[in-house]
Amino acid sequence: MHGEDSSTWNGYLNALMKARARFKALGCTSTDHGHPTAQTADLPQAAAAALFSKVVGGNADAGERELFRAQMLTEMARMSVEDGLVMQIHPGSVRNHNRFVYERYGRDMGCDIPRRLIMWMRCGRYSIGTATNAT
């Protein structure tokens, strides 16, 4: 899509930078990042490339996947400094939980909620998709 080999770490980053440039050319002013945590990492290039290969290969454990997400937040922050796009971070948010919004507008269209609220919702006190209080 962007003329880059996204199966490599450098190609993946280059493809992301090109996508950001395209979004900016279309008038976008910010990026949106929903991550389980706000953890960041600043790995050396070789370590980041090795981690990327492990994640893409499906061989990363939960800790390595979280480390990759942390590295990607750092990479996105670096790109924001370079291209001027504002970086919005929604740590701990759960997306796509509102059935009405999801079915009508598609994925990632808002209605983020904090992860802790999910436990409350699973207790039956809130009906997902109808926005009504069941108690």
PDB file of C-alpha atoms in Angstrom:
ATOM      1  CA  MET A   1       0.000   0.000   0.000  1.00  0.00           C
ATOM      2  CA  HIS A   2       2.819   2.396   0.782  1.00  0.00           C
ATOM      3  CA  GLY A   3       5.554   0.749  -1.259  1.00  0.00           C
ATOM      4  CA  GLU A   4       7.337  -0.534   1.833  1.00  0.00           C
ATOM      5  CA  ASP A   5       8.147  -4.031   3.007  1.00  0.00           C
ATOM      6  CA  SER A   6       6.132  -3.959   6.222  1.00  0.00           C
ATOM      7  CA  SER A   7       7.391  -7.409   7.189  1.00  0.00           C
ATOM      8  CA  THR A   8      10.602  -5.732   8.410  1.00  0.00           C
ATOM      9  CA  TRP A   9      10.929  -3.299  11.315  1.00  0.00           C
ATOM     10  CA  ASN A  10      12.265  -0.441   9.179  1.00  0.00           C
ATOM     11  CA  GLY A  11       9.735  -1.097   6.426  1.00  0.00           C
ATOM     12  CA  TYR A  12       6.917  -1.155   8.971  1.00  0.00           C
ATOM     13  CA  LEU A  13       8.000   2.180  10.438  1.00  0.00           C
ATOM     14  CA  ASN A  14       8.417   3.698   6.961  1.00  0.00           C
ATOM     15  CA  ALA A  15       4.924   2.519   5.971  1.00  0.00           C
ATOM     16  CA  LEU A  16       3.498   4.126   9.117  1.00  0.00           C
ATOM     17  CA  MET A  17       5.299   7.392   8.387  1.00  0.00           C
ATOM     18  CA  LYS A  18       3.924   7.407   4.832  1.00  0.00           C
ATOM     19  CA  ALA A  19       0.410   6.693   6.112  1.00  0.00           C
ATOM     20  CA  ARG A  20       0.723   9.578   8.566  1.00  0.00           C
ATOM     21  CA  ALA A  21       1.912  11.885   5.766  1.00  0.00           C
ATOM     22  CA  ARG A  22      -1.106  10.865   3.677  1.00  0.00           C
ATOM     23  CA  PHE A  23      -3.472  11.521   6.603  1.00  0.00           C
ATOM     24  CA  LYS A  24      -1.849  14.911   7.185  1.00  0.00           C
ATOM     25  CA  ALA A  25      -2.185  15.797   3.484  1.00  0.00           C
ATOM     26  CA  LEU A  26      -5.900  14.996   3.790  1.00  0.00           C
ATOM     27  CA  GLY A  27      -6.214  17.520   6.625  1.00  0.00           C
ATOM     28  CA  CYS A  28      -5.892  15.303   9.664  1.00  0.00           C
ATOM     29  CA  THR A  29      -4.311  16.979  12.679  1.00  0.00           C
ATOM     30  CA  SER A  30      -3.997  14.184  15.232  1.00  0.00           C
ATOM     31  CA  THR A  31      -3.496  10.488  15.797  1.00  0.00           C
ATOM     32  CA  ASP A  32      -5.499   8.251  18.136  1.00  0.00           C
ATOM     33  CA  HIS A  33      -3.945   5.439  20.154  1.00  0.00           C
ATOM     34  CA  GLY A  34      -5.957   3.061  22.315  1.00  0.00           C
ATOM     35  CA  HIS A  35      -3.593   0.906  24.379  1.00  0.00           C
ATOM     36  CA  PRO A  36      -4.190  -1.311  27.400  1.00  0.00           C
ATOM     37  CA  THR A  37      -1.595   0.731  29.321  1.00  0.00           C
ATOM     38  CA  ALA A  38       0.423   3.915  28.914  1.00  0.00           C
ATOM     39  CA  GLN A  39       3.697   2.012  29.214  1.00  0.00           C
ATOM     40  CA  THR A  40       6.471   3.203  26.915  1.00  0.00           C
ATOM     41  CA  ALA A  41       9.804   1.669  25.950  1.00  0.00           C
ATOM     42  CA  ASP A  42      12.845   2.989  24.127  1.00  0.00           C
ATOM     43  CA  LEU A  43      14.598  -0.113  22.863  1.00  0.00           C
ATOM     44  CA  PRO A  44      17.805  -0.041  20.824  1.00  0.00           C
ATOM     45  CA  GLN A  45      17.144  -0.437  17.092  1.00  0.00           C
ATOM     46  CA  ALA A  46      18.351  -4.055  16.951  1.00  0.00           C
ATOM     47  CA  ALA A  47      16.261  -5.074  19.974  1.00  0.00           C
ATOM     48  CA  ALA A  48      13.157  -3.375  18.553  1.00  0.00           C
ATOM     49  CA  ALA A  49      13.679  -5.137  15.205  1.00  0.00           C
ATOM     50  CA  ALA A  50      14.081  -8.520  16.923  1.00  0.00           C
ATOM     51  CA  LEU A  51      10.957  -7.932  19.018  1.00  0.00           C
ATOM     52  CA  PHE A  52       9.011  -6.904  15.905  1.00  0.00           C
ATOM     53  CA  SER A  53      10.028 -10.143  14.160  1.00  0.00           C
ATOM     54  CA  LYS A  54       8.935 -12.174  17.159  1.00  0.00           C
ATOM     55  CA  VAL A  55       5.560 -10.429  17.381  1.00  0.00           C
ATOM     56  CA  VAL A  56       4.880 -10.651  13.636  1.00  0.00           C
ATOM     57  CA  GLY A  57       5.897 -14.312  13.687  1.00  0.00           C
ATOM     58  CA  GLY A  58       3.346 -15.051  16.392  1.00  0.00           C
ATOM     59  CA  ASN A  59       6.023 -16.146  18.853  1.00  0.00           C
ATOM     60  CA  ALA A  60       5.772 -13.354  21.423  1.00  0.00           C
ATOM     61  CA  ASP A  61       4.400 -13.951  24.892  1.00  0.00           C
ATOM     62  CA  ALA A  62       2.086 -11.502  26.686  1.00  0.00           C
ATOM     63  CA  GLY A  63       4.978  -9.531  28.185  1.00  0.00           C
ATOM     64  CA  GLU A  64       6.689  -9.184  24.809  1.00  0.00           C
ATOM     65  CA  ARG A  65       3.459  -8.058  23.175  1.00  0.00           C
ATOM     66  CA  GLU A  66       3.059  -5.391  25.858  1.00  0.00           C
ATOM     67  CA  LEU A  67       6.695  -4.363  25.341  1.00  0.00           C
ATOM     68  CA  PHE A  68       6.007  -4.040  21.611  1.00  0.00           C
ATOM     69  CA  ARG A  69       2.977  -1.827  22.290  1.00  0.00           C
ATOM     70  CA  ALA A  70       5.165   0.246  24.634  1.00  0.00           C
ATOM     71  CA  GLN A  71       7.812   0.610  21.930  1.00  0.00           C
ATOM     72  CA  MET A  72       5.169   1.606  19.404  1.00  0.00           C
ATOM     73  CA  LEU A  73       3.941   4.412  21.674  1.00  0.00           C
ATOM     74  CA  THR A  74       7.499   5.743  21.729  1.00  0.00           C
ATOM     75  CA  GLU A  75       7.787   5.402  17.950  1.00  0.00           C
ATOM     76  CA  MET A  76       4.469   7.211  17.455  1.00  0.00           C
ATOM     77  CA  ALA A  77       5.608   9.988  19.808  1.00  0.00           C
ATOM     78  CA  ARG A  78       8.819  10.361  17.784  1.00  0.00           C
ATOM     79  CA  MET A  79       6.815  10.540  14.571  1.00  0.00           C
ATOM     80  CA  SER A  80       4.495  13.154  16.108  1.00  0.00           C
ATOM     81  CA  VAL A  81       7.486  15.332  16.972  1.00  0.00           C
ATOM     82  CA  GLU A  82       8.655  15.015  13.372  1.00  0.00           C
ATOM     83  CA  ASP A  83       5.351  15.526  11.537  1.00  0.00           C
ATOM     84  CA  GLY A  84       3.488  17.742  14.006  1.00  0.00           C
ATOM     85  CA  LEU A  85       0.411  15.519  14.383  1.00  0.00           C
ATOM     86  CA  VAL A  86      -1.052  15.688  17.901  1.00  0.00           C
ATOM     87  CA  MET A  87      -0.858  12.322  19.653  1.00  0.00           C
ATOM     88  CA  GLN A  88      -3.989  11.311  21.565  1.00  0.00           C
ATOM     89  CA  ILE A  89      -3.528   8.375  23.927  1.00  0.00           C
ATOM     90  CA  HIS A  90      -6.402   6.464  25.543  1.00  0.00           C
ATOM     91  CA  PRO A  91      -4.658   4.096  27.970  1.00  0.00           C
ATOM     92  CA  GLY A  92      -6.796   1.419  29.530  1.00  0.00           C
ATOM     93  CA  SER A  93      -9.742   2.091  27.241  1.00  0.00           C
ATOM     94  CA  VAL A  94     -11.944  -0.618  25.830  1.00  0.00           C
ATOM     95  CA  ARG A  95     -13.230   0.032  22.347  1.00  0.00           C
ATOM     96  CA  ASN A  96     -16.041  -1.380  20.246  1.00  0.00           C
ATOM     97  CA  HIS A  97     -18.152  -2.355  23.269  1.00  0.00           C
ATOM     98  CA  ASN A  98     -21.225  -0.353  22.200  1.00  0.00           C
ATOM     99  CA  ARG A  99     -23.092  -2.677  19.863  1.00  0.00           C
ATOM    100  CA  PHE A 100     -25.315   0.079  18.364  1.00  0.00           C
ATOM    101  CA  VAL A 101     -22.385   2.358  17.482  1.00  0.00           C
ATOM    102  CA  TYR A 102     -20.305  -0.574  16.221  1.00  0.00           C
ATOM    103  CA  GLU A 103     -23.047  -1.955  13.974  1.00  0.00           C
ATOM    104  CA  ARG A 104     -24.076   1.447  12.646  1.00  0.00           C
ATOM    105  CA  TYR A 105     -20.696   3.148  12.172  1.00  0.00           C
ATOM    106  CA  GLY A 106     -18.043   0.428  12.389  1.00  0.00           C
ATOM    107  CA  ARG A 107     -15.053  -0.136  14.617  1.00  0.00           C
ATOM    108  CA  ASP A 108     -13.151   2.530  16.558  1.00  0.00           C
ATOM    109  CA  MET A 109     -15.877   5.170  16.293  1.00  0.00           C
ATOM    110  CA  GLY A 110     -15.857   6.316  19.900  1.00  0.00           C
ATOM    111  CA  CYS A 111     -17.598   5.250  23.072  1.00  0.00           C
ATOM    112  CA  ASP A 112     -14.311   4.280  24.740  1.00  0.00           C
ATOM    113  CA  ILE A 113     -14.718   3.296  28.369  1.00  0.00           C
ATOM    114  CA  PRO A 114     -12.182   2.578  31.122  1.00  0.00           C
ATOM    115  CA  ARG A 115     -11.291  -1.082  31.624  1.00  0.00           C
ATOM    116  CA  ARG A 116     -12.536  -1.082  35.241  1.00  0.00           C
ATOM    117  CA  LEU A 117     -16.046  -0.233  34.061  1.00  0.00           C
ATOM    118  CA  ILE A 118     -16.120  -3.503  32.107  1.00  0.00           C
ATOM    119  CA  MET A 119     -16.187  -5.465  35.373  1.00  0.00           C
ATOM    120  CA  TRP A 120     -19.182  -3.443  36.520  1.00  0.00           C
ATOM    121  CA  MET A 121     -20.911  -4.043  33.196  1.00  0.00           C
ATOM    122  CA  ARG A 122     -20.283  -7.786  33.396  1.00  0.00           C
ATOM    123  CA  CYS A 123     -22.025  -7.863  36.778  1.00  0.00           C
ATOM    124  CA  GLY A 124     -25.295  -7.254  34.926  1.00  0.00           C
ATOM    125  CA  ARG A 125     -25.823  -3.695  36.098  1.00  0.00           C
ATOM    126  CA  TYR A 126     -25.560  -2.270  32.605  1.00  0.00           C
ATOM    127  CA  SER A 127     -26.913  -3.590  29.343  1.00  0.00           C
ATOM    128  CA  ILE A 128     -24.366  -3.257  26.538  1.00  0.00           C
ATOM    129  CA  GLY A 129     -25.879  -1.920  23.355  1.00  0.00           C
ATOM    130  CA  THR A 130     -28.936  -0.284  24.891  1.00  0.00           C
ATOM    131  CA  ALA A 131     -27.277   2.247  27.205  1.00  0.00           C
ATOM    132  CA  THR A 132     -29.799   1.529  29.930  1.00  0.00           C
ATOM    133  CA  ASN A 133     -29.173   0.858  33.571  1.00  0.00           C
ATOM    134  CA  ALA A 134     -30.552  -2.568  34.433  1.00  0.00           C
ATOM    135  CA  THR A 135     -30.848  -1.937  38.186  1.00  0.00           C
TER     136      THR A 135
END
